[in-house]
Amino acid sequence: MFDTHELGRRPGALQRLSRTVEAPVDLGIDGVIGVPQGSPVELDLRLESVMEGVLVTGTARASAEGECVRCLEPLRQDVVADFQEMFSYPDTDDRGHRKAAADDDAEDDEDIMPLEDGMFDLEPVLRDAVVLALPMQPVCREDCAGLCAECGANLNENPDHHHDAVDIRWAALQGLAGSLGTDEKDNMSGAEAGVDEKQEK
Ligand SMILES: [Zn+2]
Ligand SMILES: [Zn+2]
């Protein structure tokens, strides 16, 4: 939560502040990449008092952790997220008028970030901005070679790694045969033998 009391309600008043906060839970893209909970997030904020509330413009800087989608190695990546959000004084809409009955502006409520007793909650704004700034498909580096599709070897560590094209197909077939196991093979030949016996009768 941030306090706007120092800023005051006089339109045009400006306040800049820098603060380092601990990352809230789930700051990122679930299961892909994110800023670990509790790690530092540097915030540079510009608060501007306007008629209907406080306009907050800012930048967040943090370090995100995830996994390369190509080679599956852990990766760490700096994230810089810009955001701007209007926090409105209670009981007024964005034109400064008194709000109508609560059930009339249910849709508007989703867009309006409230100022409560001069305080605003930056967390949802921060979360949206960081998610937008993060890659959906993070890679450890742009030219990451990824893993061998046949055997899973890391091609970054083994740049000369390759399989002969014909050998790859044989290896796949051999792998398939091996996975069936001896018992299943015996069952199959037994079934075939049974069919043969019936046909003979
Ligand atoms: Zn990679
Ligand atoms: Zn391979």
PDB file of C-alpha atoms and ligand atoms in Angstrom:
ATOM      1  CA  MET A   1       0.000   0.000   0.000  1.00  0.00           C
ATOM      2  CA  PHE A   2       1.177   3.485  -0.819  1.00  0.00           C
ATOM      3  CA  ASP A   3       0.266   6.695   0.931  1.00  0.00           C
ATOM      4  CA  THR A   4      -0.763   9.788  -1.023  1.00  0.00           C
ATOM      5  CA  HIS A   5      -1.256  12.087   1.963  1.00  0.00           C
ATOM      6  CA  GLU A   6       2.066  13.789   1.384  1.00  0.00           C
ATOM      7  CA  LEU A   7       0.992  14.552  -2.164  1.00  0.00           C
ATOM      8  CA  GLY A   8      -2.188  16.285  -1.080  1.00  0.00           C
ATOM      9  CA  ARG A   9      -5.346  16.716  -3.089  1.00  0.00           C
ATOM     10  CA  ARG A  10      -4.419  19.873  -4.955  1.00  0.00           C
ATOM     11  CA  PRO A  11      -4.630  19.036  -8.692  1.00  0.00           C
ATOM     12  CA  GLY A  12      -1.266  19.328 -10.371  1.00  0.00           C
ATOM     13  CA  ALA A  13       0.758  18.385  -7.322  1.00  0.00           C
ATOM     14  CA  LEU A  14       3.538  15.934  -8.149  1.00  0.00           C
ATOM     15  CA  GLN A  15       5.535  13.515  -6.080  1.00  0.00           C
ATOM     16  CA  ARG A  16       8.270  11.156  -7.157  1.00  0.00           C
ATOM     17  CA  LEU A  17       9.297   8.267  -5.016  1.00  0.00           C
ATOM     18  CA  SER A  18      11.541   5.259  -5.269  1.00  0.00           C
ATOM     19  CA  ARG A  19      11.025   2.257  -3.100  1.00  0.00           C
ATOM     20  CA  THR A  20      12.108  -1.351  -3.017  1.00  0.00           C
ATOM     21  CA  VAL A  21       9.368  -3.784  -2.050  1.00  0.00           C
ATOM     22  CA  GLU A  22       9.264  -7.543  -1.652  1.00  0.00           C
ATOM     23  CA  ALA A  23       7.658  -9.365  -4.552  1.00  0.00           C
ATOM     24  CA  PRO A  24       4.159 -10.625  -3.733  1.00  0.00           C
ATOM     25  CA  VAL A  25       3.185 -14.241  -4.384  1.00  0.00           C
ATOM     26  CA  ASP A  26       2.547 -15.254  -8.017  1.00  0.00           C
ATOM     27  CA  LEU A  27       4.291 -12.276  -9.597  1.00  0.00           C
ATOM     28  CA  GLY A  28       4.673 -13.691 -13.093  1.00  0.00           C
ATOM     29  CA  ILE A  29       3.342 -16.324 -15.445  1.00  0.00           C
ATOM     30  CA  ASP A  30       2.389 -19.431 -13.516  1.00  0.00           C
ATOM     31  CA  GLY A  31       4.703 -22.335 -14.289  1.00  0.00           C
ATOM     32  CA  VAL A  32       6.691 -20.427 -16.926  1.00  0.00           C
ATOM     33  CA  ILE A  33       8.636 -17.536 -15.449  1.00  0.00           C
ATOM     34  CA  GLY A  34       8.131 -15.217 -12.515  1.00  0.00           C
ATOM     35  CA  VAL A  35       9.682 -13.054  -9.821  1.00  0.00           C
ATOM     36  CA  PRO A  36      10.208 -15.241  -6.746  1.00  0.00           C
ATOM     37  CA  GLN A  37       8.090 -14.227  -3.785  1.00  0.00           C
ATOM     38  CA  GLY A  38       9.991 -11.992  -1.395  1.00  0.00           C
ATOM     39  CA  SER A  39      12.719 -11.017  -3.850  1.00  0.00           C
ATOM     40  CA  PRO A  40      13.294  -7.273  -4.335  1.00  0.00           C
ATOM     41  CA  VAL A  41      11.226  -5.226  -6.765  1.00  0.00           C
ATOM     42  CA  GLU A  42      12.556  -1.710  -7.369  1.00  0.00           C
ATOM     43  CA  LEU A  43       9.780   0.789  -7.952  1.00  0.00           C
ATOM     44  CA  ASP A  44      10.130   4.274  -9.390  1.00  0.00           C
ATOM     45  CA  LEU A  45       6.817   6.060  -9.087  1.00  0.00           C
ATOM     46  CA  ARG A  46       5.454   9.401 -10.180  1.00  0.00           C
ATOM     47  CA  LEU A  47       2.296  10.432  -8.377  1.00  0.00           C
ATOM     48  CA  GLU A  48       0.238  13.199  -9.886  1.00  0.00           C
ATOM     49  CA  SER A  49      -2.783  14.667  -8.159  1.00  0.00           C
ATOM     50  CA  VAL A  50      -5.678  15.205 -10.546  1.00  0.00           C
ATOM     51  CA  MET A  51      -9.296  16.194 -10.018  1.00  0.00           C
ATOM     52  CA  GLU A  52     -10.694  12.715  -9.560  1.00  0.00           C
ATOM     53  CA  GLY A  53      -7.789  11.023  -7.854  1.00  0.00           C
ATOM     54  CA  VAL A  54      -4.115  10.216  -8.234  1.00  0.00           C
ATOM     55  CA  LEU A  55      -2.497   9.218 -11.498  1.00  0.00           C
ATOM     56  CA  VAL A  56       0.372   6.845 -10.844  1.00  0.00           C
ATOM     57  CA  THR A  57       3.030   6.284 -13.508  1.00  0.00           C
ATOM     58  CA  GLY A  58       5.900   4.007 -12.760  1.00  0.00           C
ATOM     59  CA  THR A  59       8.521   1.455 -13.593  1.00  0.00           C
ATOM     60  CA  ALA A  60       9.236  -1.783 -11.779  1.00  0.00           C
ATOM     61  CA  ARG A  61      12.532  -3.618 -12.034  1.00  0.00           C
ATOM     62  CA  ALA A  62      13.060  -7.141 -10.783  1.00  0.00           C
ATOM     63  CA  SER A  63      14.790 -10.406 -11.556  1.00  0.00           C
ATOM     64  CA  ALA A  64      12.611 -13.236 -12.831  1.00  0.00           C
ATOM     65  CA  GLU A  65      13.391 -16.930 -12.700  1.00  0.00           C
ATOM     66  CA  GLY A  66      12.099 -19.644 -14.966  1.00  0.00           C
ATOM     67  CA  GLU A  67      13.069 -22.428 -17.293  1.00  0.00           C
ATOM     68  CA  CYS A  68      14.238 -22.263 -20.904  1.00  0.00           C
ATOM     69  CA  VAL A  69      11.493 -23.700 -23.125  1.00  0.00           C
ATOM     70  CA  ARG A  70      14.113 -25.193 -25.463  1.00  0.00           C
ATOM     71  CA  CYS A  71      16.775 -26.739 -23.227  1.00  0.00           C
ATOM     72  CA  LEU A  72      14.812 -26.799 -19.921  1.00  0.00           C
ATOM     73  CA  GLU A  73      17.763 -25.281 -18.030  1.00  0.00           C
ATOM     74  CA  PRO A  74      16.936 -22.788 -15.273  1.00  0.00           C
ATOM     75  CA  LEU A  75      17.248 -19.192 -16.350  1.00  0.00           C
ATOM     76  CA  ARG A  76      17.226 -15.781 -14.734  1.00  0.00           C
ATOM     77  CA  GLN A  77      16.160 -12.683 -16.568  1.00  0.00           C
ATOM     78  CA  ASP A  78      15.804  -9.038 -15.640  1.00  0.00           C
ATOM     79  CA  VAL A  79      12.325  -7.684 -16.128  1.00  0.00           C
ATOM     80  CA  VAL A  80      11.452  -4.012 -16.530  1.00  0.00           C
ATOM     81  CA  ALA A  81       7.739  -3.225 -16.487  1.00  0.00           C
ATOM     82  CA  ASP A  82       6.156   0.160 -17.100  1.00  0.00           C
ATOM     83  CA  PHE A  83       2.662   0.940 -15.891  1.00  0.00           C
ATOM     84  CA  GLN A  84       0.201   3.749 -15.452  1.00  0.00           C
ATOM     85  CA  GLU A  85      -2.931   3.627 -13.382  1.00  0.00           C
ATOM     86  CA  MET A  86      -5.567   6.046 -12.198  1.00  0.00           C
ATOM     87  CA  PHE A  87      -6.545   5.672  -8.551  1.00  0.00           C
ATOM     88  CA  SER A  88      -9.847   7.406  -7.922  1.00  0.00           C
ATOM     89  CA  TYR A  89     -11.226   9.041  -4.813  1.00  0.00           C
ATOM     90  CA  PRO A  90     -14.200   7.133  -3.454  1.00  0.00           C
ATOM     91  CA  ASP A  91     -17.751   8.091  -4.370  1.00  0.00           C
ATOM     92  CA  THR A  92     -16.841   9.785  -7.615  1.00  0.00           C
ATOM     93  CA  ASP A  93     -16.689   8.381 -11.115  1.00  0.00           C
ATOM     94  CA  ASP A  94     -14.021   9.363 -13.632  1.00  0.00           C
ATOM     95  CA  ARG A  95     -15.858  12.634 -14.334  1.00  0.00           C
ATOM     96  CA  GLY A  96     -15.854  13.592 -10.679  1.00  0.00           C
ATOM     97  CA  HIS A  97     -19.584  12.969 -10.202  1.00  0.00           C
ATOM     98  CA  ARG A  98     -21.122  11.106  -7.326  1.00  0.00           C
ATOM     99  CA  LYS A  99     -21.583   7.463  -8.164  1.00  0.00           C
ATOM    100  CA  ALA A 100     -25.051   6.131  -8.827  1.00  0.00           C
ATOM    101  CA  ALA A 101     -26.454   3.232  -6.832  1.00  0.00           C
ATOM    102  CA  ALA A 102     -23.938   0.439  -6.365  1.00  0.00           C
ATOM    103  CA  ASP A 103     -25.713  -2.050  -8.620  1.00  0.00           C
ATOM    104  CA  ASP A 104     -25.685   0.394 -11.542  1.00  0.00           C
ATOM    105  CA  ASP A 105     -21.925   0.633 -11.837  1.00  0.00           C
ATOM    106  CA  ALA A 106     -20.854  -2.960 -11.297  1.00  0.00           C
ATOM    107  CA  GLU A 107     -19.074  -2.871 -14.673  1.00  0.00           C
ATOM    108  CA  ASP A 108     -17.298   0.372 -13.927  1.00  0.00           C
ATOM    109  CA  ASP A 109     -16.022  -0.954 -10.635  1.00  0.00           C
ATOM    110  CA  GLU A 110     -13.769  -3.401 -12.417  1.00  0.00           C
ATOM    111  CA  ASP A 111     -11.909  -0.552 -14.105  1.00  0.00           C
ATOM    112  CA  ILE A 112     -11.721   1.843 -11.183  1.00  0.00           C
ATOM    113  CA  MET A 113      -8.859   1.414  -8.767  1.00  0.00           C
ATOM    114  CA  PRO A 114      -9.933   3.044  -5.533  1.00  0.00           C
ATOM    115  CA  LEU A 115      -8.044   5.349  -3.234  1.00  0.00           C
ATOM    116  CA  GLU A 116      -8.968   4.245   0.246  1.00  0.00           C
ATOM    117  CA  ASP A 117      -8.278   6.816   2.891  1.00  0.00           C
ATOM    118  CA  GLY A 118      -5.518   8.236   0.705  1.00  0.00           C
ATOM    119  CA  MET A 119      -3.877   4.845   0.250  1.00  0.00           C
ATOM    120  CA  PHE A 120      -3.664   2.797  -2.902  1.00  0.00           C
ATOM    121  CA  ASP A 121      -2.775  -0.815  -3.559  1.00  0.00           C
ATOM    122  CA  LEU A 122      -0.262  -1.136  -6.373  1.00  0.00           C
ATOM    123  CA  GLU A 123      -0.117  -4.933  -6.301  1.00  0.00           C
ATOM    124  CA  PRO A 124      -2.710  -5.758  -9.023  1.00  0.00           C
ATOM    125  CA  VAL A 125      -1.241  -3.076 -11.288  1.00  0.00           C
ATOM    126  CA  LEU A 126       2.270  -4.365 -10.696  1.00  0.00           C
ATOM    127  CA  ARG A 127       1.195  -7.948 -11.395  1.00  0.00           C
ATOM    128  CA  ASP A 128      -0.477  -7.078 -14.716  1.00  0.00           C
ATOM    129  CA  ALA A 129       2.519  -5.027 -15.840  1.00  0.00           C
ATOM    130  CA  VAL A 130       5.080  -7.687 -14.928  1.00  0.00           C
ATOM    131  CA  VAL A 131       3.087 -10.458 -16.643  1.00  0.00           C
ATOM    132  CA  LEU A 132       2.916  -8.347 -19.813  1.00  0.00           C
ATOM    133  CA  ALA A 133       6.647  -7.639 -19.681  1.00  0.00           C
ATOM    134  CA  LEU A 134       7.653 -11.283 -19.271  1.00  0.00           C
ATOM    135  CA  PRO A 135       8.136 -13.636 -22.232  1.00  0.00           C
ATOM    136  CA  MET A 136       5.571 -16.407 -22.690  1.00  0.00           C
ATOM    137  CA  GLN A 137       8.345 -18.581 -24.165  1.00  0.00           C
ATOM    138  CA  PRO A 138      11.499 -17.716 -22.228  1.00  0.00           C
ATOM    139  CA  VAL A 139      14.809 -18.892 -23.682  1.00  0.00           C
ATOM    140  CA  CYS A 140      18.167 -18.963 -21.918  1.00  0.00           C
ATOM    141  CA  ARG A 141      19.606 -17.172 -24.955  1.00  0.00           C
ATOM    142  CA  GLU A 142      18.243 -16.300 -28.371  1.00  0.00           C
ATOM    143  CA  ASP A 143      20.299 -18.958 -30.159  1.00  0.00           C
ATOM    144  CA  CYS A 144      19.698 -21.722 -27.631  1.00  0.00           C
ATOM    145  CA  ALA A 145      20.034 -24.978 -29.578  1.00  0.00           C
ATOM    146  CA  GLY A 146      17.664 -26.858 -27.293  1.00  0.00           C
ATOM    147  CA  LEU A 147      17.627 -30.609 -26.774  1.00  0.00           C
ATOM    148  CA  CYS A 148      18.121 -33.471 -29.229  1.00  0.00           C
ATOM    149  CA  ALA A 149      14.639 -34.604 -30.253  1.00  0.00           C
ATOM    150  CA  GLU A 150      15.826 -38.229 -30.331  1.00  0.00           C
ATOM    151  CA  CYS A 151      17.774 -38.683 -27.132  1.00  0.00           C
ATOM    152  CA  GLY A 152      17.321 -35.452 -25.135  1.00  0.00           C
ATOM    153  CA  ALA A 153      21.001 -34.498 -25.105  1.00  0.00           C
ATOM    154  CA  ASN A 154      21.649 -30.796 -24.484  1.00  0.00           C
ATOM    155  CA  LEU A 155      22.821 -29.479 -27.862  1.00  0.00           C
ATOM    156  CA  ASN A 156      24.355 -26.356 -26.270  1.00  0.00           C
ATOM    157  CA  GLU A 157      26.811 -28.553 -24.386  1.00  0.00           C
ATOM    158  CA  ASN A 158      27.245 -30.985 -27.300  1.00  0.00           C
ATOM    159  CA  PRO A 159      27.318 -28.837 -30.448  1.00  0.00           C
ATOM    160  CA  ASP A 160      28.633 -31.742 -32.565  1.00  0.00           C
ATOM    161  CA  HIS A 161      25.939 -34.123 -31.353  1.00  0.00           C
ATOM    162  CA  HIS A 162      23.961 -35.756 -34.154  1.00  0.00           C
ATOM    163  CA  HIS A 163      22.443 -39.046 -35.169  1.00  0.00           C
ATOM    164  CA  ASP A 164      22.717 -40.568 -38.592  1.00  0.00           C
ATOM    165  CA  ALA A 165      19.252 -40.175 -40.193  1.00  0.00           C
ATOM    166  CA  VAL A 166      18.831 -43.921 -40.882  1.00  0.00           C
ATOM    167  CA  ASP A 167      20.082 -44.892 -37.450  1.00  0.00           C
ATOM    168  CA  ILE A 168      17.475 -42.644 -35.828  1.00  0.00           C
ATOM    169  CA  ARG A 169      14.619 -44.634 -37.392  1.00  0.00           C
ATOM    170  CA  TRP A 170      16.147 -47.975 -36.462  1.00  0.00           C
ATOM    171  CA  ALA A 171      16.748 -46.749 -32.940  1.00  0.00           C
ATOM    172  CA  ALA A 172      13.097 -45.701 -32.653  1.00  0.00           C
ATOM    173  CA  LEU A 173      11.908 -49.101 -33.866  1.00  0.00           C
ATOM    174  CA  GLN A 174      14.277 -50.921 -31.567  1.00  0.00           C
ATOM    175  CA  GLY A 175      13.057 -48.779 -28.661  1.00  0.00           C
ATOM    176  CA  LEU A 176       9.455 -49.692 -29.489  1.00  0.00           C
ATOM    177  CA  ALA A 177      10.202 -53.409 -29.666  1.00  0.00           C
ATOM    178  CA  GLY A 178      12.134 -53.274 -26.413  1.00  0.00           C
ATOM    179  CA  SER A 179       9.257 -51.551 -24.617  1.00  0.00           C
ATOM    180  CA  LEU A 180       6.839 -54.388 -25.461  1.00  0.00           C
ATOM    181  CA  GLY A 181       8.822 -56.783 -23.321  1.00  0.00           C
ATOM    182  CA  THR A 182       9.288 -60.562 -23.671  1.00  0.00           C
ATOM    183  CA  ASP A 183       6.044 -61.554 -21.936  1.00  0.00           C
ATOM    184  CA  GLU A 184       3.892 -59.673 -24.437  1.00  0.00           C
ATOM    185  CA  LYS A 185       5.801 -61.208 -27.330  1.00  0.00           C
ATOM    186  CA  ASP A 186       5.146 -64.671 -25.920  1.00  0.00           C
ATOM    187  CA  ASN A 187       1.435 -63.880 -25.521  1.00  0.00           C
ATOM    188  CA  MET A 188       1.199 -62.696 -29.086  1.00  0.00           C
ATOM    189  CA  SER A 189       2.806 -65.803 -30.514  1.00  0.00           C
ATOM    190  CA  GLY A 190       0.540 -67.920 -28.304  1.00  0.00           C
ATOM    191  CA  ALA A 191      -2.544 -66.138 -29.648  1.00  0.00           C
ATOM    192  CA  GLU A 192      -1.377 -66.623 -33.201  1.00  0.00           C
ATOM    193  CA  ALA A 193      -0.853 -70.296 -32.514  1.00  0.00           C
ATOM    194  CA  GLY A 194      -4.417 -70.520 -31.137  1.00  0.00           C
ATOM    195  CA  VAL A 195      -5.845 -68.963 -34.307  1.00  0.00           C
ATOM    196  CA  ASP A 196      -3.911 -71.427 -36.406  1.00  0.00           C
ATOM    197  CA  GLU A 197      -5.326 -74.363 -34.462  1.00  0.00           C
ATOM    198  CA  LYS A 198      -8.935 -73.159 -34.960  1.00  0.00           C
ATOM    199  CA  GLN A 199      -8.398 -72.681 -38.662  1.00  0.00           C
ATOM    200  CA  GLU A 200      -7.077 -76.203 -38.935  1.00  0.00           C
ATOM    201  CA  LYS A 201     -10.264 -77.607 -37.384  1.00  0.00           C
TER     202      LYS A 201
HETATM  203 ZN    ZN B   1      18.034 -22.899 -23.432  1.00  0.00          ZN
HETATM  204 ZN    ZN B   2      20.599 -37.294 -29.669  1.00  0.00          ZN
END
